[in-house]
Amino acid sequence: MRILLVEDDELLGSGLSDALEFARYAHEWVRDGKLALAAAQQNDFDLIILDLGLPGMDGLEVLGKLRAAGNQTSVLILSARDGSHDRVRGLNLGADDYLIKPFELDELLARLSALERRRMGVASNQISLGRLVIDLASHSVMLDGQAVTLLRREFMLLRKLLESPSRILSRGQLEAAVYGNEGDIESNSIDVHVFHLRKKLYPEIIKTVRGVGYQLDPALQGAGR
């Protein structure tokens, strides 16, 4: 899941960025409302963490403009505004969740996990797919009952493929999900991660569609979801 983090407070933003990195979420951090609107309009994000009191443009205005333009990206509002009027307005504008500052990082990550499950159409953090059991919260994978150790980016790639199991995802889409806005990505980086996933799990786990991209094993599509 690729996240746009919109927070102008440097200390809080830095802490949230570190937490997202630890939780294996590719993300981009912006500190201004106008920049947030432009980033959301020009890039393919799965979720937006949106502060309200932003320079350039208020967070509620950002949300309103996104929804008016037909952008349906999930939005989790973060705000020190604890009045019910602001919460109701944010939810009515199309926010998917609303978290009041200060908050515990564990609660934020739990809410992100809930929104991720909603996007994937599953009821729990554990997904059983054929021989695989994937835990979205602990970032663990079991194959035939045995734990398999995946590196951070390997798990991020597998999770992205799980989100849309019937879709063929291009190398660019997978790079965005795994690396975010990081620069200097090796041209074969996704190929290397795919190679390691096939080796650690089983060769057919990811199908190559020549000239298009990659797809999760068709035999797993819809299984146990």
mmCIF file of C-alpha atoms in Angstrom:
data_model
loop_
_atom_site.group_PDB
_atom_site.id
_atom_site.type_symbol
_atom_site.label_atom_id
_atom_site.label_comp_id
_atom_site.label_asym_id
_atom_site.label_seq_id
_atom_site.Cartn_x
_atom_site.Cartn_y
_atom_site.Cartn_z
ATOM 1 C CA MET A 1 0.000 0.000 0.000
ATOM 2 C CA ARG A 2 1.428 3.353 -1.068
ATOM 3 C CA ILE A 3 0.615 6.242 1.288
ATOM 4 C CA LEU A 4 0.688 10.018 0.940
ATOM 5 C CA LEU A 5 1.539 11.539 4.325
ATOM 6 C CA VAL A 6 0.436 15.172 4.666
ATOM 7 C CA GLU A 7 1.756 16.753 7.884
ATOM 8 C CA ASP A 8 3.431 20.140 8.339
ATOM 9 C CA ASP A 9 4.801 19.506 11.840
ATOM 10 C CA GLU A 10 8.393 18.377 11.313
ATOM 11 C CA LEU A 11 8.719 16.378 14.528
ATOM 12 C CA LEU A 12 5.407 14.557 14.141
ATOM 13 C CA GLY A 13 5.886 14.077 10.415
ATOM 14 C CA SER A 14 9.333 12.588 10.931
ATOM 15 C CA GLY A 15 7.992 10.190 13.551
ATOM 16 C CA LEU A 16 5.102 9.141 11.327
ATOM 17 C CA SER A 17 7.434 8.664 8.370
ATOM 18 C CA ASP A 18 9.668 6.395 10.461
ATOM 19 C CA ALA A 19 6.632 4.434 11.679
ATOM 20 C CA LEU A 20 5.366 3.912 8.129
ATOM 21 C CA GLU A 21 8.820 2.791 7.027
ATOM 22 C CA PHE A 22 8.976 0.315 9.918
ATOM 23 C CA ALA A 23 5.496 -0.989 9.014
ATOM 24 C CA ARG A 24 6.666 -1.547 5.407
ATOM 25 C CA TYR A 25 4.502 1.088 3.768
ATOM 26 C CA ALA A 26 5.962 2.954 0.807
ATOM 27 C CA HIS A 27 5.107 6.606 1.311
ATOM 28 C CA GLU A 28 5.701 10.197 0.289
ATOM 29 C CA TRP A 29 5.688 13.018 2.841
ATOM 30 C CA VAL A 30 4.541 16.533 1.952
ATOM 31 C CA ARG A 31 4.098 19.480 4.307
ATOM 32 C CA ASP A 32 1.784 21.849 2.421
ATOM 33 C CA GLY A 33 -1.868 21.625 1.419
ATOM 34 C CA LYS A 34 -1.366 22.757 -2.186
ATOM 35 C CA LEU A 35 1.501 20.324 -2.636
ATOM 36 C CA ALA A 36 -0.661 17.570 -1.147
ATOM 37 C CA LEU A 37 -3.454 18.255 -3.620
ATOM 38 C CA ALA A 38 -1.023 18.226 -6.549
ATOM 39 C CA ALA A 39 0.659 15.014 -5.351
ATOM 40 C CA ALA A 40 -2.676 13.228 -4.913
ATOM 41 C CA GLN A 41 -3.855 14.323 -8.345
ATOM 42 C CA GLN A 42 -0.658 13.370 -10.150
ATOM 43 C CA ASN A 43 0.202 10.066 -8.458
ATOM 44 C CA ASP A 44 -1.470 6.765 -7.683
ATOM 45 C CA PHE A 45 -1.746 6.497 -3.891
ATOM 46 C CA ASP A 46 -3.713 3.873 -2.010
ATOM 47 C CA LEU A 47 -4.289 5.994 1.098
ATOM 48 C CA ILE A 48 -3.785 9.564 2.305
ATOM 49 C CA ILE A 49 -2.987 10.511 5.903
ATOM 50 C CA LEU A 50 -4.193 14.097 6.006
ATOM 51 C CA ASP A 51 -3.562 16.759 8.640
ATOM 52 C CA LEU A 52 -6.079 19.611 8.676
ATOM 53 C CA GLY A 53 -4.145 22.688 9.824
ATOM 54 C CA LEU A 54 -1.851 23.010 6.816
ATOM 55 C CA PRO A 55 -0.066 25.959 5.196
ATOM 56 C CA GLY A 56 -1.123 26.767 1.649
ATOM 57 C CA MET A 57 -4.509 25.056 1.848
ATOM 58 C CA ASP A 58 -6.519 23.626 4.744
ATOM 59 C CA GLY A 59 -6.794 19.847 4.844
ATOM 60 C CA LEU A 60 -10.593 19.888 4.583
ATOM 61 C CA GLU A 61 -10.303 21.989 1.436
ATOM 62 C CA VAL A 62 -7.816 19.483 0.024
ATOM 63 C CA LEU A 63 -10.240 16.658 0.786
ATOM 64 C CA GLY A 64 -13.183 18.521 -0.718
ATOM 65 C CA LYS A 65 -11.328 19.249 -3.955
ATOM 66 C CA LEU A 66 -10.169 15.638 -4.279
ATOM 67 C CA ARG A 67 -13.656 14.244 -3.844
ATOM 68 C CA ALA A 68 -15.175 16.859 -6.159
ATOM 69 C CA ALA A 69 -12.682 15.738 -8.834
ATOM 70 C CA GLY A 70 -13.738 12.113 -8.406
ATOM 71 C CA ASN A 71 -10.640 10.976 -6.488
ATOM 72 C CA GLN A 72 -11.744 8.097 -4.246
ATOM 73 C CA THR A 73 -8.418 7.410 -2.501
ATOM 74 C CA SER A 74 -8.995 6.397 1.131
ATOM 75 C CA VAL A 75 -8.345 9.294 3.522
ATOM 76 C CA LEU A 76 -7.473 9.131 7.212
ATOM 77 C CA ILE A 77 -7.676 12.579 8.816
ATOM 78 C CA LEU A 78 -5.284 13.521 11.616
ATOM 79 C CA SER A 79 -6.265 16.620 13.550
ATOM 80 C CA ALA A 80 -5.943 18.445 16.860
ATOM 81 C CA ARG A 81 -9.471 19.742 16.227
ATOM 82 C CA ASP A 82 -11.531 17.592 18.588
ATOM 83 C CA GLY A 83 -14.884 19.299 18.084
ATOM 84 C CA SER A 84 -17.660 17.130 16.713
ATOM 85 C CA HIS A 85 -18.390 19.737 14.005
ATOM 86 C CA ASP A 86 -14.974 19.219 12.411
ATOM 87 C CA ARG A 87 -15.240 15.424 12.629
ATOM 88 C CA VAL A 88 -18.709 15.431 11.080
ATOM 89 C CA ARG A 89 -17.609 17.816 8.340
ATOM 90 C CA GLY A 90 -14.553 15.728 7.522
ATOM 91 C CA LEU A 91 -16.543 12.504 7.343
ATOM 92 C CA ASN A 92 -19.281 14.171 5.288
ATOM 93 C CA LEU A 93 -16.665 15.414 2.832
ATOM 94 C CA GLY A 94 -15.594 11.833 2.254
ATOM 95 C CA ALA A 95 -12.938 10.951 4.850
ATOM 96 C CA ASP A 96 -12.789 7.251 5.708
ATOM 97 C CA ASP A 97 -11.531 7.705 9.267
ATOM 98 C CA TYR A 98 -10.685 10.504 11.713
ATOM 99 C CA LEU A 99 -8.019 10.365 14.437
ATOM 100 C CA ILE A 100 -7.593 13.051 17.088
ATOM 101 C CA LYS A 101 -4.125 14.264 18.124
ATOM 102 C CA PRO A 102 -2.361 13.257 20.279
ATOM 103 C CA PHE A 103 -2.629 9.573 19.453
ATOM 104 C CA GLU A 104 -0.640 6.382 19.902
ATOM 105 C CA LEU A 105 1.279 5.103 16.876
ATOM 106 C CA ASP A 106 -0.128 1.637 17.510
ATOM 107 C CA GLU A 107 -3.656 3.001 17.071
ATOM 108 C CA LEU A 108 -2.716 4.752 13.826
ATOM 109 C CA LEU A 109 -1.160 1.582 12.429
ATOM 110 C CA ALA A 110 -4.204 -0.438 13.497
ATOM 111 C CA ARG A 111 -6.486 1.992 11.657
ATOM 112 C CA LEU A 112 -4.285 1.817 8.570
ATOM 113 C CA SER A 113 -4.461 -1.964 8.734
ATOM 114 C CA ALA A 114 -8.277 -1.792 8.978
ATOM 115 C CA LEU A 115 -8.458 0.478 5.930
ATOM 116 C CA GLU A 116 -6.114 -1.852 4.062
ATOM 117 C CA ARG A 117 -8.326 -4.846 4.882
ATOM 118 C CA ARG A 118 -11.351 -2.900 3.653
ATOM 119 C CA ARG A 119 -9.598 -2.179 0.352
ATOM 120 C CA MET A 120 -8.679 -5.843 -0.028
ATOM 121 C CA GLY A 121 -12.128 -7.089 0.960
ATOM 122 C CA VAL A 122 -10.930 -9.265 3.843
ATOM 123 C CA ALA A 123 -12.184 -9.452 7.422
ATOM 124 C CA SER A 124 -8.948 -10.136 9.308
ATOM 125 C CA ASN A 125 -5.238 -9.490 9.098
ATOM 126 C CA GLN A 126 -4.587 -13.121 8.183
ATOM 127 C CA ILE A 127 -5.228 -14.128 4.580
ATOM 128 C CA SER A 128 -5.148 -17.801 3.556
ATOM 129 C CA LEU A 129 -4.296 -18.341 -0.096
ATOM 130 C CA GLY A 130 -3.743 -21.930 -1.091
ATOM 131 C CA ARG A 131 -0.512 -23.045 0.545
ATOM 132 C CA LEU A 132 0.140 -19.552 1.899
ATOM 133 C CA VAL A 133 -0.947 -17.699 5.043
ATOM 134 C CA ILE A 134 -0.087 -13.997 5.017
ATOM 135 C CA ASP A 135 -0.426 -11.805 8.117
ATOM 136 C CA LEU A 136 -0.757 -8.122 7.163
ATOM 137 C CA ALA A 137 -0.128 -6.899 10.717
ATOM 138 C CA SER A 138 2.956 -8.931 11.626
ATOM 139 C CA HIS A 139 4.256 -8.940 8.013
ATOM 140 C CA SER A 140 4.763 -12.677 8.230
ATOM 141 C CA VAL A 141 4.245 -15.442 5.688
ATOM 142 C CA MET A 142 3.705 -19.171 6.188
ATOM 143 C CA LEU A 143 4.119 -21.734 3.398
ATOM 144 C CA ASP A 144 2.758 -25.234 4.075
ATOM 145 C CA GLY A 145 2.756 -24.397 7.789
ATOM 146 C CA GLN A 146 6.380 -23.266 7.838
ATOM 147 C CA ALA A 147 7.475 -19.677 8.442
ATOM 148 C CA VAL A 148 9.189 -17.987 5.493
ATOM 149 C CA THR A 149 11.420 -14.980 6.103
ATOM 150 C CA LEU A 150 10.853 -12.187 3.590
ATOM 151 C CA LEU A 151 12.870 -9.011 3.370
ATOM 152 C CA ARG A 152 10.946 -5.748 3.779
ATOM 153 C CA ARG A 153 10.653 -4.948 0.094
ATOM 154 C CA GLU A 154 9.820 -8.536 -0.802
ATOM 155 C CA PHE A 155 6.849 -8.403 1.549
ATOM 156 C CA MET A 156 5.791 -4.997 0.190
ATOM 157 C CA LEU A 157 5.799 -6.405 -3.340
ATOM 158 C CA LEU A 158 3.791 -9.475 -2.327
ATOM 159 C CA ARG A 159 1.281 -7.296 -0.451
ATOM 160 C CA LYS A 160 0.786 -5.060 -3.491
ATOM 161 C CA LEU A 161 0.060 -8.066 -5.684
ATOM 162 C CA LEU A 162 -2.374 -9.377 -3.052
ATOM 163 C CA GLU A 163 -4.342 -6.112 -3.103
ATOM 164 C CA SER A 164 -5.399 -6.672 -6.721
ATOM 165 C CA PRO A 165 -4.900 -10.403 -7.378
ATOM 166 C CA SER A 166 -6.672 -10.428 -10.733
ATOM 167 C CA ARG A 167 -4.812 -7.405 -12.125
ATOM 168 C CA ILE A 168 -1.596 -7.377 -14.082
ATOM 169 C CA LEU A 169 0.605 -4.707 -12.505
ATOM 170 C CA SER A 170 3.313 -2.943 -14.460
ATOM 171 C CA ARG A 171 6.877 -2.624 -13.265
ATOM 172 C CA GLY A 172 6.233 1.092 -12.672
ATOM 173 C CA GLN A 173 3.216 0.398 -10.457
ATOM 174 C CA LEU A 174 5.182 -2.117 -8.423
ATOM 175 C CA GLU A 175 8.161 0.220 -8.095
ATOM 176 C CA ALA A 176 5.852 2.959 -6.760
ATOM 177 C CA ALA A 177 4.366 0.548 -4.215
ATOM 178 C CA VAL A 178 7.742 -0.754 -3.054
ATOM 179 C CA TYR A 179 9.974 2.326 -3.289
ATOM 180 C CA GLY A 180 7.611 5.307 -3.140
ATOM 181 C CA ASN A 181 9.376 8.413 -4.376
ATOM 182 C CA GLU A 182 12.899 7.127 -3.778
ATOM 183 C CA GLY A 183 15.309 7.928 -6.566
ATOM 184 C CA ASP A 184 18.097 5.896 -8.183
ATOM 185 C CA ILE A 185 16.129 2.647 -8.402
ATOM 186 C CA GLU A 186 17.931 -0.069 -10.325
ATOM 187 C CA SER A 187 16.114 -0.923 -13.560
ATOM 188 C CA ASN A 188 15.919 -4.609 -12.610
ATOM 189 C CA SER A 189 15.012 -4.129 -8.933
ATOM 190 C CA ILE A 190 11.479 -5.522 -9.259
ATOM 191 C CA ASP A 191 12.787 -8.478 -11.281
ATOM 192 C CA VAL A 192 15.225 -9.269 -8.464
ATOM 193 C CA HIS A 193 12.474 -9.167 -5.803
ATOM 194 C CA VAL A 194 10.239 -11.383 -7.958
ATOM 195 C CA PHE A 195 13.109 -13.856 -8.371
ATOM 196 C CA HIS A 196 13.617 -14.059 -4.593
ATOM 197 C CA LEU A 197 9.891 -14.456 -3.881
ATOM 198 C CA ARG A 198 9.692 -17.312 -6.360
ATOM 199 C CA LYS A 199 12.726 -18.942 -4.781
ATOM 200 C CA LYS A 200 11.508 -18.521 -1.179
ATOM 201 C CA LEU A 201 7.861 -19.476 -1.854
ATOM 202 C CA TYR A 202 7.340 -21.407 -5.100
ATOM 203 C CA PRO A 203 8.131 -20.681 -8.759
ATOM 204 C CA GLU A 204 4.515 -20.045 -9.854
ATOM 205 C CA ILE A 205 3.685 -17.558 -7.054
ATOM 206 C CA ILE A 206 4.120 -14.656 -9.500
ATOM 207 C CA LYS A 207 3.311 -14.901 -13.173
ATOM 208 C CA THR A 208 5.211 -12.831 -15.743
ATOM 209 C CA VAL A 209 3.017 -11.326 -18.457
ATOM 210 C CA ARG A 210 5.550 -10.425 -21.116
ATOM 211 C CA GLY A 211 5.522 -6.815 -22.192
ATOM 212 C CA VAL A 212 2.947 -5.913 -19.526
ATOM 213 C CA GLY A 213 4.059 -6.762 -15.989
ATOM 214 C CA TYR A 214 3.417 -9.234 -13.184
ATOM 215 C CA GLN A 215 0.405 -10.962 -11.690
ATOM 216 C CA LEU A 216 -0.235 -13.118 -8.639
ATOM 217 C CA ASP A 217 -0.553 -16.850 -9.332
ATOM 218 C CA PRO A 218 -3.995 -17.175 -10.983
ATOM 219 C CA ALA A 219 -4.617 -20.330 -8.907
ATOM 220 C CA LEU A 220 -4.642 -18.123 -5.772
ATOM 221 C CA GLN A 221 -7.125 -15.534 -7.016
ATOM 222 C CA GLY A 222 -10.124 -15.437 -4.727
ATOM 223 C CA ALA A 223 -8.874 -18.335 -2.595
ATOM 224 C CA GLY A 224 -9.587 -17.821 1.086
ATOM 225 C CA ARG A 225 -10.258 -14.106 0.758
#
